[in-house]
mmCIF file of C-alpha atoms and ligand atoms in Angstrom:
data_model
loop_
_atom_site.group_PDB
_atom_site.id
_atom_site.type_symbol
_atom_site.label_atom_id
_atom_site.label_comp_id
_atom_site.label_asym_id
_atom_site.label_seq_id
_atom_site.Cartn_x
_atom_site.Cartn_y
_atom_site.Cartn_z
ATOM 1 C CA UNK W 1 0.000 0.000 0.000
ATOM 2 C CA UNK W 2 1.351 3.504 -0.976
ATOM 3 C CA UNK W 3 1.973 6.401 1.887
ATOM 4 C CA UNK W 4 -0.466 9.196 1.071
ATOM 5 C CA UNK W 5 -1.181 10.147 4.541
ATOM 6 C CA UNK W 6 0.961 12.395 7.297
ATOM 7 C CA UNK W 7 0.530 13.669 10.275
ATOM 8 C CA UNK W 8 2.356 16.348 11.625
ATOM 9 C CA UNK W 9 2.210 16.729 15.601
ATOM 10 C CA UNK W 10 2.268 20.585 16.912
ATOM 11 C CA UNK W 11 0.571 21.087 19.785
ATOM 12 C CA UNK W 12 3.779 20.737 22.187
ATOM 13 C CA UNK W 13 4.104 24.349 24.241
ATOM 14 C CA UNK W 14 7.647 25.336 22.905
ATOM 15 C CA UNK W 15 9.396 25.468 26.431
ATOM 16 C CA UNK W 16 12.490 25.523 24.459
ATOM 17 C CA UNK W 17 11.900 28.072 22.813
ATOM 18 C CA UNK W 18 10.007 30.633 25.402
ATOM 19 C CA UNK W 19 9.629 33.799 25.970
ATOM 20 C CA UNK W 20 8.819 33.425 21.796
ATOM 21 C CA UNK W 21 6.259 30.584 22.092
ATOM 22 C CA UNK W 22 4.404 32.217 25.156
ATOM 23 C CA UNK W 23 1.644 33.335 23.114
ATOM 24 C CA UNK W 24 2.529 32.071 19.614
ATOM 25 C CA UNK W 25 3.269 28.775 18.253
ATOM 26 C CA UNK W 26 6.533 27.675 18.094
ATOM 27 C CA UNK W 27 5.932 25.533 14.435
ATOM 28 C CA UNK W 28 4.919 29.471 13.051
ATOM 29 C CA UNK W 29 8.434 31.000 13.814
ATOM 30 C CA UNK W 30 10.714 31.709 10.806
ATOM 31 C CA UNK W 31 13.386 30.495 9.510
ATOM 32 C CA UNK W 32 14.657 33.542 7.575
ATOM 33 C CA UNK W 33 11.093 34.516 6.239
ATOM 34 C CA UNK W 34 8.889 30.963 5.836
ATOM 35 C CA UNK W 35 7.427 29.434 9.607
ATOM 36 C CA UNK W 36 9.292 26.291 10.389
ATOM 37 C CA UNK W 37 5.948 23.997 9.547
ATOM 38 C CA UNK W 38 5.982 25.698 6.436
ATOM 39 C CA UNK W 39 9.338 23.861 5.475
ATOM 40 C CA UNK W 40 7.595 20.326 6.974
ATOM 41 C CA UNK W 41 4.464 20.719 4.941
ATOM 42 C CA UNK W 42 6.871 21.491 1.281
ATOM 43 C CA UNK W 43 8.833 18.146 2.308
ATOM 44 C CA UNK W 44 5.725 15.970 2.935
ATOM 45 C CA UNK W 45 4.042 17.613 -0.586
ATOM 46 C CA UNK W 46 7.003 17.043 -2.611
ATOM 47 C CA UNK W 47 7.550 13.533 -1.141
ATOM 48 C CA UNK W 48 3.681 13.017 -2.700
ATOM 49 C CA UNK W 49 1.685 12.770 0.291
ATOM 50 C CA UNK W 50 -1.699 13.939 -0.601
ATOM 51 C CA UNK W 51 -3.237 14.566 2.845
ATOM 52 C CA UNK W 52 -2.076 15.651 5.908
ATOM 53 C CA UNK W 53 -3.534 16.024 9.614
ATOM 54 C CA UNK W 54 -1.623 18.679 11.976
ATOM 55 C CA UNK W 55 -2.658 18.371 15.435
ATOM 56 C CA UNK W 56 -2.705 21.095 17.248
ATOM 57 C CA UNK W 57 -3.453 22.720 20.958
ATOM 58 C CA UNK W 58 -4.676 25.601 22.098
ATOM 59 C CA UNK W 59 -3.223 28.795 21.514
ATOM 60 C CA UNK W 60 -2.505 27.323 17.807
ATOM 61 C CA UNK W 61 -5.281 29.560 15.506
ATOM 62 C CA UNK W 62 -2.103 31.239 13.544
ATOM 63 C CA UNK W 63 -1.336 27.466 12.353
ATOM 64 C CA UNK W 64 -4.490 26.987 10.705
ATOM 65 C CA UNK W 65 -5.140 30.937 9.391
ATOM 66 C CA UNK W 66 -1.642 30.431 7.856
ATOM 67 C CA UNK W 67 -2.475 27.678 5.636
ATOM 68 C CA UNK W 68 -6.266 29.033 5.177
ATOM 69 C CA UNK W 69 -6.682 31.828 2.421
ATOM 70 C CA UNK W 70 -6.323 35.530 2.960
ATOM 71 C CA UNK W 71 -8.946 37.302 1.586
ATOM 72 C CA UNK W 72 -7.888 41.037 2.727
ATOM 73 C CA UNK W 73 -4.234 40.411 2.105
ATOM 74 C CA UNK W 74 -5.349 38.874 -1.356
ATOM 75 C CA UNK W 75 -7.195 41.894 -2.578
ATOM 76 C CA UNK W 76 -4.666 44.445 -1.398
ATOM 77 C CA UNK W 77 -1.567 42.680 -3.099
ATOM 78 C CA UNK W 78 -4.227 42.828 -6.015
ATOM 79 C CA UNK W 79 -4.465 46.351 -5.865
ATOM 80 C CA UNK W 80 -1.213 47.551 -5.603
ATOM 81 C CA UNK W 81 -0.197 45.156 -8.258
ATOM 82 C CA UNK W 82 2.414 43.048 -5.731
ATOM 83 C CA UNK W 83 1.653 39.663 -7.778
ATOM 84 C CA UNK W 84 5.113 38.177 -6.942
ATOM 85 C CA UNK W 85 3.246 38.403 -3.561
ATOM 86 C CA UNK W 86 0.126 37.126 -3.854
ATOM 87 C CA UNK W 87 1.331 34.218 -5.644
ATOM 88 C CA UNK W 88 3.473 32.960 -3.053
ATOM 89 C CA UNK W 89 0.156 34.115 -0.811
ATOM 90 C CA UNK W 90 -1.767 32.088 -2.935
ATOM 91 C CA UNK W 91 -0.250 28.828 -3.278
ATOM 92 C CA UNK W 92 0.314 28.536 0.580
ATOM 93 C CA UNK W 93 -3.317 27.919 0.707
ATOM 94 C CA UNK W 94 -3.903 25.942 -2.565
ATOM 95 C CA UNK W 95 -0.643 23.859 -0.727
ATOM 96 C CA UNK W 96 -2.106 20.373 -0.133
ATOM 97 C CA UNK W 97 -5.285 19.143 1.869
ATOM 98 C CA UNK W 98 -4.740 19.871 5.232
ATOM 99 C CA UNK W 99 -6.810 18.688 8.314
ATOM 100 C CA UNK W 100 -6.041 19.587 11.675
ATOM 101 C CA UNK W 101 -7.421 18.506 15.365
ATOM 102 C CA UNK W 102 -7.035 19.416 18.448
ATOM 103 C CA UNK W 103 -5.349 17.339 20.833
ATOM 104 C CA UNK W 104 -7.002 18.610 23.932
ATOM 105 C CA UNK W 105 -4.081 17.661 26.544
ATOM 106 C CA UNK W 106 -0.582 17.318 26.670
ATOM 107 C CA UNK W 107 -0.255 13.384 26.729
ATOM 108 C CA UNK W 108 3.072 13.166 24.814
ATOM 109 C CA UNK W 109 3.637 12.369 21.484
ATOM 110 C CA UNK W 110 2.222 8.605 21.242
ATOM 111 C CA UNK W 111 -0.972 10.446 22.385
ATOM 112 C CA UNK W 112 -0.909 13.129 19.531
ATOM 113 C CA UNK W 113 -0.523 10.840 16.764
ATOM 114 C CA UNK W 114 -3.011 8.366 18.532
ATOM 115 C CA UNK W 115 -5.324 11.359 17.954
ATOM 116 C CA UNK W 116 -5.093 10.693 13.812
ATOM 117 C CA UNK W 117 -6.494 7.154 14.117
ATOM 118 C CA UNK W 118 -9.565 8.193 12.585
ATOM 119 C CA UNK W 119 -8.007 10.273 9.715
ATOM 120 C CA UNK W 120 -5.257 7.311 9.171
ATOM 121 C CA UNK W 121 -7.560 4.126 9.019
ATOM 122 C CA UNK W 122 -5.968 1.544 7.854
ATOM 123 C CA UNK W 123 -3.137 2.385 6.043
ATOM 124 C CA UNK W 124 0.540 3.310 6.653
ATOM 125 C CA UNK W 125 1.543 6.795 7.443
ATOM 126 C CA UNK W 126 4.251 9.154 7.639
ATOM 127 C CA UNK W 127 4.585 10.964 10.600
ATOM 128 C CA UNK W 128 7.233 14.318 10.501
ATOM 129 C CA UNK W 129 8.184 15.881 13.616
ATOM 130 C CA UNK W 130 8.160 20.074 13.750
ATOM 131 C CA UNK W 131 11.723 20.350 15.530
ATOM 132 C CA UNK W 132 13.403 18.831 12.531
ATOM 133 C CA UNK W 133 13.958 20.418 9.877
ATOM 134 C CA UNK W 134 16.029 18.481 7.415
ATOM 135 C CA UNK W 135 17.942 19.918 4.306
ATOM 136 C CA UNK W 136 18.018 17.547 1.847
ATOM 137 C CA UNK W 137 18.434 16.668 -2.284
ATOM 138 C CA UNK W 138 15.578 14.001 -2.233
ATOM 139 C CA UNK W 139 13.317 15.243 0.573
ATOM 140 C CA UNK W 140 13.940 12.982 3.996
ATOM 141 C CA UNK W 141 10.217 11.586 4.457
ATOM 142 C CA UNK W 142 10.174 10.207 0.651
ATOM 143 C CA UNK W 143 13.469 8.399 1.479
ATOM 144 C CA UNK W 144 12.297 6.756 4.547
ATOM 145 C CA UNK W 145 9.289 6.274 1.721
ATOM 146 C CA UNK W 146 11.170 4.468 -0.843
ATOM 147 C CA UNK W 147 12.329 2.346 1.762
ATOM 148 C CA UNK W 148 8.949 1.436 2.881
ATOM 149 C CA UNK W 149 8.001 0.086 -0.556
ATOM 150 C CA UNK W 150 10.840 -2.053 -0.342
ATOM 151 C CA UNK W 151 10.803 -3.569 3.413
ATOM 152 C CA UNK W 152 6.965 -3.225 4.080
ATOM 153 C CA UNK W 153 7.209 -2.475 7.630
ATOM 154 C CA UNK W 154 7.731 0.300 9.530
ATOM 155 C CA UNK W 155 10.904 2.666 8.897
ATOM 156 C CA UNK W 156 12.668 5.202 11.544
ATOM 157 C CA UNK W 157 14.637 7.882 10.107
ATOM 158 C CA UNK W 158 17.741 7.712 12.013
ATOM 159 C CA UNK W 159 20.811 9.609 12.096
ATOM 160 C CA UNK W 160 24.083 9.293 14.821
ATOM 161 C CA UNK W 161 24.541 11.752 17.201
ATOM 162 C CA UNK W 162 26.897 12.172 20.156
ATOM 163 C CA UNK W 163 27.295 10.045 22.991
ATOM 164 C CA UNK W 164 26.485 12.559 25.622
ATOM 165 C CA UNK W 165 23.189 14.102 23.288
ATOM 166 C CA UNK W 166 21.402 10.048 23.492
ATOM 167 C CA UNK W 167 19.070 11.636 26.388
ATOM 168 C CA UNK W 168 17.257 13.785 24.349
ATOM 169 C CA UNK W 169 16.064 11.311 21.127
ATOM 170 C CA UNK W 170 14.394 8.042 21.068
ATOM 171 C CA UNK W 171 17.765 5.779 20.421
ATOM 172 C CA UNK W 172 17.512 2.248 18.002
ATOM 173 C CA UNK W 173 19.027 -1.359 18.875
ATOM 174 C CA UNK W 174 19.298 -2.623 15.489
ATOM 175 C CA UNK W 175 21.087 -5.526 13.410
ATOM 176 C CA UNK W 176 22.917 -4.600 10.839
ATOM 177 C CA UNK W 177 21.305 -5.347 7.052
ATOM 178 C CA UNK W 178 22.519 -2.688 4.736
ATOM 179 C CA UNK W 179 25.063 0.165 5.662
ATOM 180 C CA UNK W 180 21.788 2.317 5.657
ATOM 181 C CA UNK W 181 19.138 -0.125 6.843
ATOM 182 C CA UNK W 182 19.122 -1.899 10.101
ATOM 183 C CA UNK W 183 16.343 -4.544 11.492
ATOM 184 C CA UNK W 184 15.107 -2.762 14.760
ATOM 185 C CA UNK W 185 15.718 -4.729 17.762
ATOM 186 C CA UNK W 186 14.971 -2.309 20.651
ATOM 187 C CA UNK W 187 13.853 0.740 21.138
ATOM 188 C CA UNK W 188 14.590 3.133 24.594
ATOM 189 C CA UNK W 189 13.420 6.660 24.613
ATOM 190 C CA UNK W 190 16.049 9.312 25.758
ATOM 191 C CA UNK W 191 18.361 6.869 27.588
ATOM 192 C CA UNK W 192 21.317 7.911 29.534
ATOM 193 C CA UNK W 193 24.425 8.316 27.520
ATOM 194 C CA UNK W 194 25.410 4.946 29.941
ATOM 195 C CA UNK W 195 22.875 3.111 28.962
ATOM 196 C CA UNK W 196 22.002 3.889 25.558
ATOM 197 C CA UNK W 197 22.562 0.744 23.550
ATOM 198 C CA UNK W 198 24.021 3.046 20.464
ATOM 199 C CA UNK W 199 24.170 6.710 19.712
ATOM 200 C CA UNK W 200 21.717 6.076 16.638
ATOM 201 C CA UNK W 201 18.690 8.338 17.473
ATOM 202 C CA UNK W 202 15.252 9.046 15.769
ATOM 203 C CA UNK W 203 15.446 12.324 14.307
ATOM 204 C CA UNK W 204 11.882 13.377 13.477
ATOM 205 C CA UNK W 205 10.485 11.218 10.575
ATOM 206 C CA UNK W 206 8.688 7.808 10.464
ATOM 207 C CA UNK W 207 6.707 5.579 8.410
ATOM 208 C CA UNK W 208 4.257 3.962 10.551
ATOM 209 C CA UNK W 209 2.063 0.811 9.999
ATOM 210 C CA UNK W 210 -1.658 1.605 11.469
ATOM 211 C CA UNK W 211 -1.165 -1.651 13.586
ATOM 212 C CA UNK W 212 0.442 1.238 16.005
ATOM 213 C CA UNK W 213 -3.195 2.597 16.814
ATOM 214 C CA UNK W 214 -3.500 -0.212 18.858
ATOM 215 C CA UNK W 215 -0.569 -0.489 20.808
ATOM 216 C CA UNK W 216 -0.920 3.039 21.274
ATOM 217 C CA UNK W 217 -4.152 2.747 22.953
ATOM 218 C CA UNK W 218 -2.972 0.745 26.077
ATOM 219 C CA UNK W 219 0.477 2.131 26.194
ATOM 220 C CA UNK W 220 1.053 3.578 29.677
ATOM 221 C CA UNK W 221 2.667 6.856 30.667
ATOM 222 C CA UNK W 222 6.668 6.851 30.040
ATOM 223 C CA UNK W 223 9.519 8.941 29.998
ATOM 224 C CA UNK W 224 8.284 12.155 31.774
ATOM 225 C CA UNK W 225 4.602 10.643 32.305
ATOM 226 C CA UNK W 226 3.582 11.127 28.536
ATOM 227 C CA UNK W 227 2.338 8.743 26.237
ATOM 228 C CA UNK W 228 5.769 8.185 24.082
ATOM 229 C CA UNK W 229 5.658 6.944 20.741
ATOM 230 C CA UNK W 230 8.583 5.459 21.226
ATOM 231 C CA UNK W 231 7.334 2.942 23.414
ATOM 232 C CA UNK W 232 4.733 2.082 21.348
ATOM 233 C CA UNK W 233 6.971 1.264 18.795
ATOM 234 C CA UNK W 234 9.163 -0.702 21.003
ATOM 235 C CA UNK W 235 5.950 -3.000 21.357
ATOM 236 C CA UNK W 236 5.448 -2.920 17.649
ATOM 237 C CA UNK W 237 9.001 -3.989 16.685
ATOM 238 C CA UNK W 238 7.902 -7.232 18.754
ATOM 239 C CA UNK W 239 4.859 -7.610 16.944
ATOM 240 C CA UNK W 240 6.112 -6.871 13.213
ATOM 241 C CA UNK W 241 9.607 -5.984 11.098
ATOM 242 C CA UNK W 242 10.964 -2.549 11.950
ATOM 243 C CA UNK W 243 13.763 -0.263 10.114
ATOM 244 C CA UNK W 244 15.755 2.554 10.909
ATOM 245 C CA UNK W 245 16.955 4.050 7.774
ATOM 246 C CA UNK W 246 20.040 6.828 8.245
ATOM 247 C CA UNK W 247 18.626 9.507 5.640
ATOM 248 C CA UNK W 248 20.909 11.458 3.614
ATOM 249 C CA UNK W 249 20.589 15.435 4.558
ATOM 250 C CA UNK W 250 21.488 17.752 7.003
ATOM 251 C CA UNK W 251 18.977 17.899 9.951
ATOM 252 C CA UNK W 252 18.529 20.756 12.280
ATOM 253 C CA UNK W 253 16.921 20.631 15.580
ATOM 254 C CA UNK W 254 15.066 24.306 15.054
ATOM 255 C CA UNK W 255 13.210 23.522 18.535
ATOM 256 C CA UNK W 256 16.679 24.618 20.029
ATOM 257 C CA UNK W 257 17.854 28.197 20.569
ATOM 258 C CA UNK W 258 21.664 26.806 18.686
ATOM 259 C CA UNK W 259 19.691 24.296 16.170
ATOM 260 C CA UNK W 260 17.532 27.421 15.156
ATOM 261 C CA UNK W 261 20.476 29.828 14.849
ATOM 262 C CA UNK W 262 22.275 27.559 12.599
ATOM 263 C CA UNK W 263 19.269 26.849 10.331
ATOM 264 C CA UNK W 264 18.638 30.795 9.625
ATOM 265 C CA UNK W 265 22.359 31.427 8.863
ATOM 266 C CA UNK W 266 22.511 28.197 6.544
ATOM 267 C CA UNK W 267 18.952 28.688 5.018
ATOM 268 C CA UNK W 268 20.270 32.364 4.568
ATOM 269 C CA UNK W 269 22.992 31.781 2.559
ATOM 270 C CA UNK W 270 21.051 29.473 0.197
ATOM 271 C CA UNK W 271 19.463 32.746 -0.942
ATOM 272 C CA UNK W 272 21.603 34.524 -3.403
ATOM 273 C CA UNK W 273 19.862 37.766 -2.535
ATOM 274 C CA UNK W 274 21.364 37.280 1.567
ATOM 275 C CA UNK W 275 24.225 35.222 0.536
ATOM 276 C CA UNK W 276 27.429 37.793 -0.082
ATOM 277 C CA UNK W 277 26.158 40.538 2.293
ATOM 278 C CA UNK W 278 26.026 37.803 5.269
ATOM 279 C CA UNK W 279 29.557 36.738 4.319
ATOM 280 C CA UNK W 280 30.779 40.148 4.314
ATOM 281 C CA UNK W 281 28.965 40.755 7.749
ATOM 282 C CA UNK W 282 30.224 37.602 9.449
ATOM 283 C CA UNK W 283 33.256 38.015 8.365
ATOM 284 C CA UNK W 284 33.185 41.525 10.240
ATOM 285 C CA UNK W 285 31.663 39.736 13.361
ATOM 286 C CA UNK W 286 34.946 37.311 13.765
ATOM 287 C CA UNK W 287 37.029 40.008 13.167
ATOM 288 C CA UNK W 288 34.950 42.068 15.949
ATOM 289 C CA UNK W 289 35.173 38.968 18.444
ATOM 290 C CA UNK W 290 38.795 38.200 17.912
HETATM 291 C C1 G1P V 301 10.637 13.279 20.131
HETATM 292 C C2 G1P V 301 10.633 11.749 20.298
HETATM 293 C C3 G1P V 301 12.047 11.198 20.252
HETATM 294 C C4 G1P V 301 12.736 11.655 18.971
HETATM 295 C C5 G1P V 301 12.710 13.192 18.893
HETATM 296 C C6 G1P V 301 13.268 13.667 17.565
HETATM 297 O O1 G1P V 301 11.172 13.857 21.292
HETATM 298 O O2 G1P V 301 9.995 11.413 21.516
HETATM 299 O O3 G1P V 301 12.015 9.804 20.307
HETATM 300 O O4 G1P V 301 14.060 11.182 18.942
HETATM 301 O O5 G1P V 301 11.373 13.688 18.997
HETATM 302 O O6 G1P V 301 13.400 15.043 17.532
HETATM 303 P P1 G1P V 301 10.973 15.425 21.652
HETATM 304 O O7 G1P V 301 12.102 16.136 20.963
HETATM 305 O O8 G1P V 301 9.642 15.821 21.129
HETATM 306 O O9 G1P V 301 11.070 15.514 23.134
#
């Protein structure tokens, strides 16, 4: 069966990120000019998915009035003849179908994506996390897609990270298969760098099988007393064959003051209208801070 489905979980509060995400959501702050979710919603579209379900909280209107049309805005970029504008205007809301719900309390991520059971079905899904924003030729979620259509199960995107960062990602036991592709064996969410059983974490993008649904249903409270999707797929690994796939791409944790920083400079410089006037002023700024 084909992946035509996502969802896309934002309805965490941002505590990274505060005093910004007080009042506004933290998926609707920009990298450079474009909200972060904005960059999640282009990768799952040009991966193919047709239809996708953000979940969101309270405090979260902007989210959906983003991706809504503007009528006001519309008409005055009309008028003054800005149609560079109100294309890009436009096409944010002719985007993709997208659904959202509201996931009324903060039960953790296995609980958010439990949520989409009734927009999923029966059918596999990808799921792309808001902190991660990866940079990528092929876009991440249609790798970990192409893999799918070969293995049939469900596929991790995975990625090493340091020994001493395995407490803050869901971290994969796996047998080796290909020098990409590993059989999942265990799953631990945010172990201690002493008891991790690798340094191979999730980084923000799944394919799930909807056999998840109901593991996810009985799953009790973990790490931090949320509902993690983690150990639901720990349970699901026993159940059915799992993969972690390491993706090709450069992945930024944008949840994180640093992460976020280094995402703005690099998306910056992708722009040739930024690119030579931020060399010139960094180039000042090490100078400055010698
Ligand atoms: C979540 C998951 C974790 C995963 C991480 C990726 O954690 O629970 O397994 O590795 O996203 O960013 P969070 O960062 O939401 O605490």
């Amino acid at each position: 069966m084909k992946v035509k489905k996502a969802i896309i979980p934002a309805a965490g509060f941002g505590t990274r990120f505060l005093p910004a995400t007080k009042a506004s959501p933290k998926e609707m702050i920009p990298i450079v000019d474009k909200p972060t979710l904005q960059y999640i919603v282009e990768e799952a579209i040009e991966a193919g998915i047709e239809d996708i379900l953000i979940v969101t909280g309270r405090h979260k209107r902007s989210i959906e009035d983003h991706f809504d049309k503007s009528i006001e805005l519309e008409l005055s970029l009309e008028k003054s003849g800005k149609d560079e504008l109100l294309k890009m205007v436009r096409d944010i809301s002719d985007m993709v179908r997208i659904h959202y719900i509201r996931q009324k309390e903060a039960k953790g991520l296995g609980h958010a994506i439990l949520c989409g059971k009734p927009f999923i079905g029966n059918e596999p899904f990808a799921v792309l996390l808001g902190d991660d924003v990866v940079d990528s030729k092929t876009p991440c979620i249609k790798q970990l897609m192409d893999v799918y259509e070969e293995k049939q199960g469900t596929i991790l995107g995975v990625q090493e990270v340091k020994t001493e960062d395995t407490s803050k990602y869901g971290i994969v036991d796996g047998l080796e298969d290909s020098d990409k592709i590993r059989k999942v064996k265990n799953l631990v969410e945010k172990p201690d760098p002493k008891d991790a059983p690798s340094n191979v974490a999730i980084l923000g993008r799944y394919i799930i099988t909807p056999q998840i649904f109901d593991i996810l249903e009985t799953t009790k409270p973990g790490k931090g007393g949320e509902i993690q999707l983690t150990d639901a797929l720990k349970e699901l690994a026993k159940r059915e064959n799992m993969y972690s796939y390491i993706f090709d791409g450069k992945r930024y944790d944008v949840g994180n003051k640093m992460g976020y920083l280094e995402a703005t400079i690099d998306f910056a410089l992708k722009r040739d209208e930024f690119k030579s006037d931020l060399i010139d002023f960094m180039k000042k700024k090490i100078e400055d801070n010698k």
